[in-house]
mmCIF file of C-alpha atoms in Angstrom:
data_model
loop_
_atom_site.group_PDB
_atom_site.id
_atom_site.type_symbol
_atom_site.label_atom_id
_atom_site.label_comp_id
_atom_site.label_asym_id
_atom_site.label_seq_id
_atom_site.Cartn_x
_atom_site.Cartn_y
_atom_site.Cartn_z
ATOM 1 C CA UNK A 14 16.842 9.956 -0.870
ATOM 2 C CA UNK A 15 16.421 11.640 2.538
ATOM 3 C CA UNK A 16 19.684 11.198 4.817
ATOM 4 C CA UNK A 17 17.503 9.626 7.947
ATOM 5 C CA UNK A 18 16.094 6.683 5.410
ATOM 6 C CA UNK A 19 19.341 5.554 3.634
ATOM 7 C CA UNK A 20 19.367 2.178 4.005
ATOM 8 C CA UNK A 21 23.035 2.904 6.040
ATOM 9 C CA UNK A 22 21.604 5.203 8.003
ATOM 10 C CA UNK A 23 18.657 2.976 9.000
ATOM 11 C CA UNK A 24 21.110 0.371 9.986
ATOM 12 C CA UNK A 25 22.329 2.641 12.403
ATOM 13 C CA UNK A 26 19.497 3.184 14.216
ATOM 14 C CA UNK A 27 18.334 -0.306 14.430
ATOM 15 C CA UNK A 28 22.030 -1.189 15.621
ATOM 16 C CA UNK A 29 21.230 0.489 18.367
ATOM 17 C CA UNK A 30 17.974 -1.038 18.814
ATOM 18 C CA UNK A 31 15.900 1.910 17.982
ATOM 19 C CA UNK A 32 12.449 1.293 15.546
ATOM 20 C CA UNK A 33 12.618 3.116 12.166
ATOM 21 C CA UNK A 34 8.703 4.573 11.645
ATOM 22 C CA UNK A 35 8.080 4.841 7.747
ATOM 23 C CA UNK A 36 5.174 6.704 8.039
ATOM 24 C CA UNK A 37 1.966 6.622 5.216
ATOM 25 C CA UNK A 38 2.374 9.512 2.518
ATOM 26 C CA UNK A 39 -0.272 11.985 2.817
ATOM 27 C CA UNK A 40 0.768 13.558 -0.669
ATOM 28 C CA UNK A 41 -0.125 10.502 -2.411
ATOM 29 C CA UNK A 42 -3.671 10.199 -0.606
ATOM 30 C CA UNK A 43 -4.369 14.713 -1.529
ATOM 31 C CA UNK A 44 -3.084 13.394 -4.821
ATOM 32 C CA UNK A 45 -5.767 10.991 -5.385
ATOM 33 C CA UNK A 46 -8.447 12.878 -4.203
ATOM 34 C CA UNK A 47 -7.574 15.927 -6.871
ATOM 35 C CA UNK A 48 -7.642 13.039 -9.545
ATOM 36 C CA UNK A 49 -10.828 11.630 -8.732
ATOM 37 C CA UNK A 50 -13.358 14.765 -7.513
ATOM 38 C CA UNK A 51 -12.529 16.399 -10.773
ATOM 39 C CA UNK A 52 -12.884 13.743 -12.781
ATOM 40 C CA UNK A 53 -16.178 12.884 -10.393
ATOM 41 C CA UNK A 54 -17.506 16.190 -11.251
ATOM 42 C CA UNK A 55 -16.782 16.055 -15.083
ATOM 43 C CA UNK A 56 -18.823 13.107 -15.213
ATOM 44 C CA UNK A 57 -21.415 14.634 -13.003
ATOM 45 C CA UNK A 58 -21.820 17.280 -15.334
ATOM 46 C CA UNK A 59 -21.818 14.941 -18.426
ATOM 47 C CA UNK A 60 -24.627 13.306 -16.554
ATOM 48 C CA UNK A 61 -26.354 16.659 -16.382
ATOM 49 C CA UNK A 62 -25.867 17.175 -19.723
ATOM 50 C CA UNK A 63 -26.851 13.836 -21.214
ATOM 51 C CA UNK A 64 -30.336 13.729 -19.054
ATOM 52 C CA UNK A 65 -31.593 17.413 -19.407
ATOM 53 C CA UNK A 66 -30.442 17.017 -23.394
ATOM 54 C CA UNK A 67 -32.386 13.801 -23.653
ATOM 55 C CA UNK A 68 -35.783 14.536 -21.687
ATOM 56 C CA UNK A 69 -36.041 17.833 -24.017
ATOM 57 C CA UNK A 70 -35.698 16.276 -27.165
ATOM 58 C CA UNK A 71 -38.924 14.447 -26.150
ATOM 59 C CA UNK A 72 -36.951 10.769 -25.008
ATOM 60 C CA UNK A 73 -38.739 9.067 -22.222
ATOM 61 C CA UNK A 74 -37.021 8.764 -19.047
ATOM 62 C CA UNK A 75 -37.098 5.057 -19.361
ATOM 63 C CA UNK A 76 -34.472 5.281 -22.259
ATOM 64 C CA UNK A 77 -31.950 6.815 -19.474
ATOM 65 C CA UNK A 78 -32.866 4.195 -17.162
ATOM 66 C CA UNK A 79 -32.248 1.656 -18.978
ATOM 67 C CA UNK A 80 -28.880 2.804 -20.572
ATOM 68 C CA UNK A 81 -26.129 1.035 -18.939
ATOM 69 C CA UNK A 82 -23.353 3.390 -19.682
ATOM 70 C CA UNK A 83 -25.965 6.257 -17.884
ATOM 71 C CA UNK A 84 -25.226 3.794 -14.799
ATOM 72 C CA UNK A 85 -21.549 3.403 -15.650
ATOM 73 C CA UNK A 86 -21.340 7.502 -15.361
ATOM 74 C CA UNK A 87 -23.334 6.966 -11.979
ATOM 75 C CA UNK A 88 -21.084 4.624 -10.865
ATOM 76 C CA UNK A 89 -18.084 6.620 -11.256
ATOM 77 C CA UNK A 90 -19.785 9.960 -10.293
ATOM 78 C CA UNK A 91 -20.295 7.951 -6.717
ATOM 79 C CA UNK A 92 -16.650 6.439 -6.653
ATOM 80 C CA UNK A 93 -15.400 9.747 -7.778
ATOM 81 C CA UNK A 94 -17.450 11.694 -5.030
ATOM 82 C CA UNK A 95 -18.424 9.246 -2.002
ATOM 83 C CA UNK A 96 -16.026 6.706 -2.034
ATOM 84 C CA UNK A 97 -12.751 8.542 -3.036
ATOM 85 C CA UNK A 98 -13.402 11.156 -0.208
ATOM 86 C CA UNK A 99 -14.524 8.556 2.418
ATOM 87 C CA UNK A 100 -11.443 6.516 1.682
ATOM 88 C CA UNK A 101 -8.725 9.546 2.662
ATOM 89 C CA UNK A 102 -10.697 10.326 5.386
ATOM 90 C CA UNK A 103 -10.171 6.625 6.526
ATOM 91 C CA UNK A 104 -6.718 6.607 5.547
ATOM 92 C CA UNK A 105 -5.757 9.659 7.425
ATOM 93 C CA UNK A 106 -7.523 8.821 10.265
ATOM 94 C CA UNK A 107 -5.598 5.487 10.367
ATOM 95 C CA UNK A 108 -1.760 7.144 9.984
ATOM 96 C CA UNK A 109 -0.404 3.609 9.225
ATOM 97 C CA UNK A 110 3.283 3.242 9.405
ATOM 98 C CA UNK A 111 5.770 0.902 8.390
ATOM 99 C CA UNK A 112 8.002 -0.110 11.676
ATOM 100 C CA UNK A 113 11.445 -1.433 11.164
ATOM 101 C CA UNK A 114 13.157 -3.130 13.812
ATOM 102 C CA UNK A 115 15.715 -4.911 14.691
ATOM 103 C CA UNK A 116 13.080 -8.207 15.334
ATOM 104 C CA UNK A 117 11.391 -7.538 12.017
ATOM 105 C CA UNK A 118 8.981 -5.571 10.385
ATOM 106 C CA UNK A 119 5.145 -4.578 11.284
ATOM 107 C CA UNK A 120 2.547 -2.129 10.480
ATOM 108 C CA UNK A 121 1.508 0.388 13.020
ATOM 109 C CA UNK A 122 -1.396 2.723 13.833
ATOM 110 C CA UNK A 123 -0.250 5.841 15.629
ATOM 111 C CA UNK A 124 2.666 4.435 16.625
ATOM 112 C CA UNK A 125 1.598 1.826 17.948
ATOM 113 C CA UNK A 126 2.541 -1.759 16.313
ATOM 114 C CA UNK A 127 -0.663 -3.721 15.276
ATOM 115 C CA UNK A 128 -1.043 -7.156 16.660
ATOM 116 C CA UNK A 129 -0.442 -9.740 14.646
ATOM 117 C CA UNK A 130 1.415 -7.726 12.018
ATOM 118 C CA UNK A 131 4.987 -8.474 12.826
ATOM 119 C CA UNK A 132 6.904 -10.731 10.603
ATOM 120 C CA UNK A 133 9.820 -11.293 12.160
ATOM 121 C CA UNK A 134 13.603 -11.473 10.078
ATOM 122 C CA UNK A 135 14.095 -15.144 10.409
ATOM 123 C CA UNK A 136 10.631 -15.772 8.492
ATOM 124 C CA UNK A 137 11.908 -13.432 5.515
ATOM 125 C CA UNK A 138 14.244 -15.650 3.430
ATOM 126 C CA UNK A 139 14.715 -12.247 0.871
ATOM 127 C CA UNK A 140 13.420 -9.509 0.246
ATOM 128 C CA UNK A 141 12.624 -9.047 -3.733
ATOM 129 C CA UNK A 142 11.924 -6.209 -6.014
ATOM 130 C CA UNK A 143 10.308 -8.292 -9.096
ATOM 131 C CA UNK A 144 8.082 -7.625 -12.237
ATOM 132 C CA UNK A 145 4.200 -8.375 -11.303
ATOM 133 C CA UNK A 146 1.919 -9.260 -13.557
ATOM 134 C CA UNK A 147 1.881 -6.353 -16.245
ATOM 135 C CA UNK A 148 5.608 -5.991 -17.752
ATOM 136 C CA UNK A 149 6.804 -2.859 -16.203
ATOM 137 C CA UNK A 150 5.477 -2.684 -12.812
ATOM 138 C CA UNK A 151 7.231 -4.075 -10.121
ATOM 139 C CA UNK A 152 6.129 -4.997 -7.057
ATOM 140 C CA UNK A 153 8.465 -4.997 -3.159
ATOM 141 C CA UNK A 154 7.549 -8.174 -1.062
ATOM 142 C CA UNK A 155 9.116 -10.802 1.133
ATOM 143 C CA UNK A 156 9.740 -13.995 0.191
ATOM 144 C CA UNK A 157 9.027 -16.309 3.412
ATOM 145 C CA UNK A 158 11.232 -19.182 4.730
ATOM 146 C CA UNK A 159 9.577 -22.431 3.481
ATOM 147 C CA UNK A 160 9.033 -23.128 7.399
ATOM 148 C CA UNK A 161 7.102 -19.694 7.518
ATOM 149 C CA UNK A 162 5.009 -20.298 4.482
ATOM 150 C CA UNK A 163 4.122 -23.474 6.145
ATOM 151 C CA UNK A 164 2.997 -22.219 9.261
ATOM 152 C CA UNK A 165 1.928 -18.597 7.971
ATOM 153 C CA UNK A 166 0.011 -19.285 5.005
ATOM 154 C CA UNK A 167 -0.128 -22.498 4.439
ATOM 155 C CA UNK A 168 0.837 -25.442 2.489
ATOM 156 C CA UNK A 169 1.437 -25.087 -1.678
ATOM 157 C CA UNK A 170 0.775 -21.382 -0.854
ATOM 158 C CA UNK A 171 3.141 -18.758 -2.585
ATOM 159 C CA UNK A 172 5.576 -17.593 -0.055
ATOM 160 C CA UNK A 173 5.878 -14.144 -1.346
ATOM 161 C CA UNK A 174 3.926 -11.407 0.592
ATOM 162 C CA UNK A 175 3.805 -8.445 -0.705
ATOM 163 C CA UNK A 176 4.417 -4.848 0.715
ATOM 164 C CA UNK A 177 1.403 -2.449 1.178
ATOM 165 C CA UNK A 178 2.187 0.655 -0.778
ATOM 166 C CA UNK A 179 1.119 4.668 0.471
ATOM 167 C CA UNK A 180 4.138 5.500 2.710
ATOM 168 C CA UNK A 181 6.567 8.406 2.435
ATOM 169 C CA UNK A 182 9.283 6.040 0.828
ATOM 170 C CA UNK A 183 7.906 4.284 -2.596
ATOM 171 C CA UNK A 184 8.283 0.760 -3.559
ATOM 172 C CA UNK A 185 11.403 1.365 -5.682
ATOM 173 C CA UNK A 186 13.416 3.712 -2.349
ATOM 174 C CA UNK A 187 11.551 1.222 0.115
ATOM 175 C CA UNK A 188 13.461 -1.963 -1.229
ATOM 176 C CA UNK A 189 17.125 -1.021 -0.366
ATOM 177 C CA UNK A 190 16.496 -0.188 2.995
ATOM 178 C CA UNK A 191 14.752 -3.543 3.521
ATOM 179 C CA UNK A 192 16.943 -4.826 2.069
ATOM 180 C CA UNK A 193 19.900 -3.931 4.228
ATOM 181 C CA UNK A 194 18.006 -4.378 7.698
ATOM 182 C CA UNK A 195 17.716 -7.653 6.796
ATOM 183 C CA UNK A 196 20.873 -8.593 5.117
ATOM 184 C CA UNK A 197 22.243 -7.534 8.833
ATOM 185 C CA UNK A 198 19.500 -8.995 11.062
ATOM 186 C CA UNK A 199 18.693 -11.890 9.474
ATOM 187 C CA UNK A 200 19.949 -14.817 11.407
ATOM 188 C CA UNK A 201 20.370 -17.323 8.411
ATOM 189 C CA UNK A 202 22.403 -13.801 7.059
ATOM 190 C CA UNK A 203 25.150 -13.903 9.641
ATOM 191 C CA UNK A 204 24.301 -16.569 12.106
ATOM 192 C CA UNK A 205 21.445 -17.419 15.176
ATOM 193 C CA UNK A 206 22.176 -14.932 17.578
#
């Protein structure tokens, strides 16, 4: 783990009341996009392949039309090609961080914290690193206070909220430095202040 986002050395800065900026990994987003145009133009080319293979043994283009795993291929050809593009574009365009602070945590956009995106300490009663659905995985998210589930989501809601995913820190290196920024700043932790 990198010295400046030890969970200790976070502490440190938000003792004295400086914001720790977890900023969105852009090696994750280049990652995905060498996955998916590759794969996008593998099935392009299958698509080639199938059409030109069946129009010159004689088939009618209707047959191709009508072939729902010909529009599964399109489907993923446009995912692969349009939408996986257009979505790093978006993403990198955004540059969404994770802010830590000594109030709580938010996302931000430049730097800049979005409104309405700051969940302050005293409405995190813990924050968990738990199984999701699929044995395996695990998820990071904060379990709310039962007064901030109330007036955050709702009544009979699940108070767990979890943690977007795509900054420099993963899930698994994420969780101990939430972890410890709260353990300190939490007021039901060590006290109102």
């Amino acid at each position: 783990m990198t010295d400046g986002f030890s969970p200790a050395a976070v502490v440190r800065r938000l003792e004295r009341g400086q914001q720790v900026l977890i900023p969105s990994s852009k090696r994750n987003v280049f990652t995905a996009l060498a996955i998916a145009v590759p794969l996008g133009v593998g099935l392009l080319a299958f698509f080639v392949y199938i059409v030109t293979a069946t129009l010159g043994d004689g088939g009618s283009p209707w047959v191709i039309v009508a072939n729902l795993r010909i529009w599964a291929i399109v489907a993923g050809i446009i995912g692969c090609l349009v939408v996986a593009p257009i979505g790093v574009f978006v993403r990198l365009r955004r540059h969404e961080s994770l802010v830590v602070s000594p109030t709580g945590v938010a996302l931000a956009r430049h730097g800049e914290v979005l409104p309405g995106t700051l969940l302050p300490w005293h409405d995190i009663e813990s924050v968990v690193f738990e199984s999701a659905v699929s044995p395996g995985s695990k998820v990071l998210a904060y379990m709310l206070t039962e007064e901030a589930t109330r007036r955050l989501i709702g009544r009979g809601r699940n108070p767990r909220v979890l943690v977007r995913s795509g900054f420099v820190l993963s899930h698994r290196r994420l969780f101990p430095v939430l972890r410890a920024a709260h353990a300190h700043f939490a007021p039901h932790v060590h006290g109102h202040r």
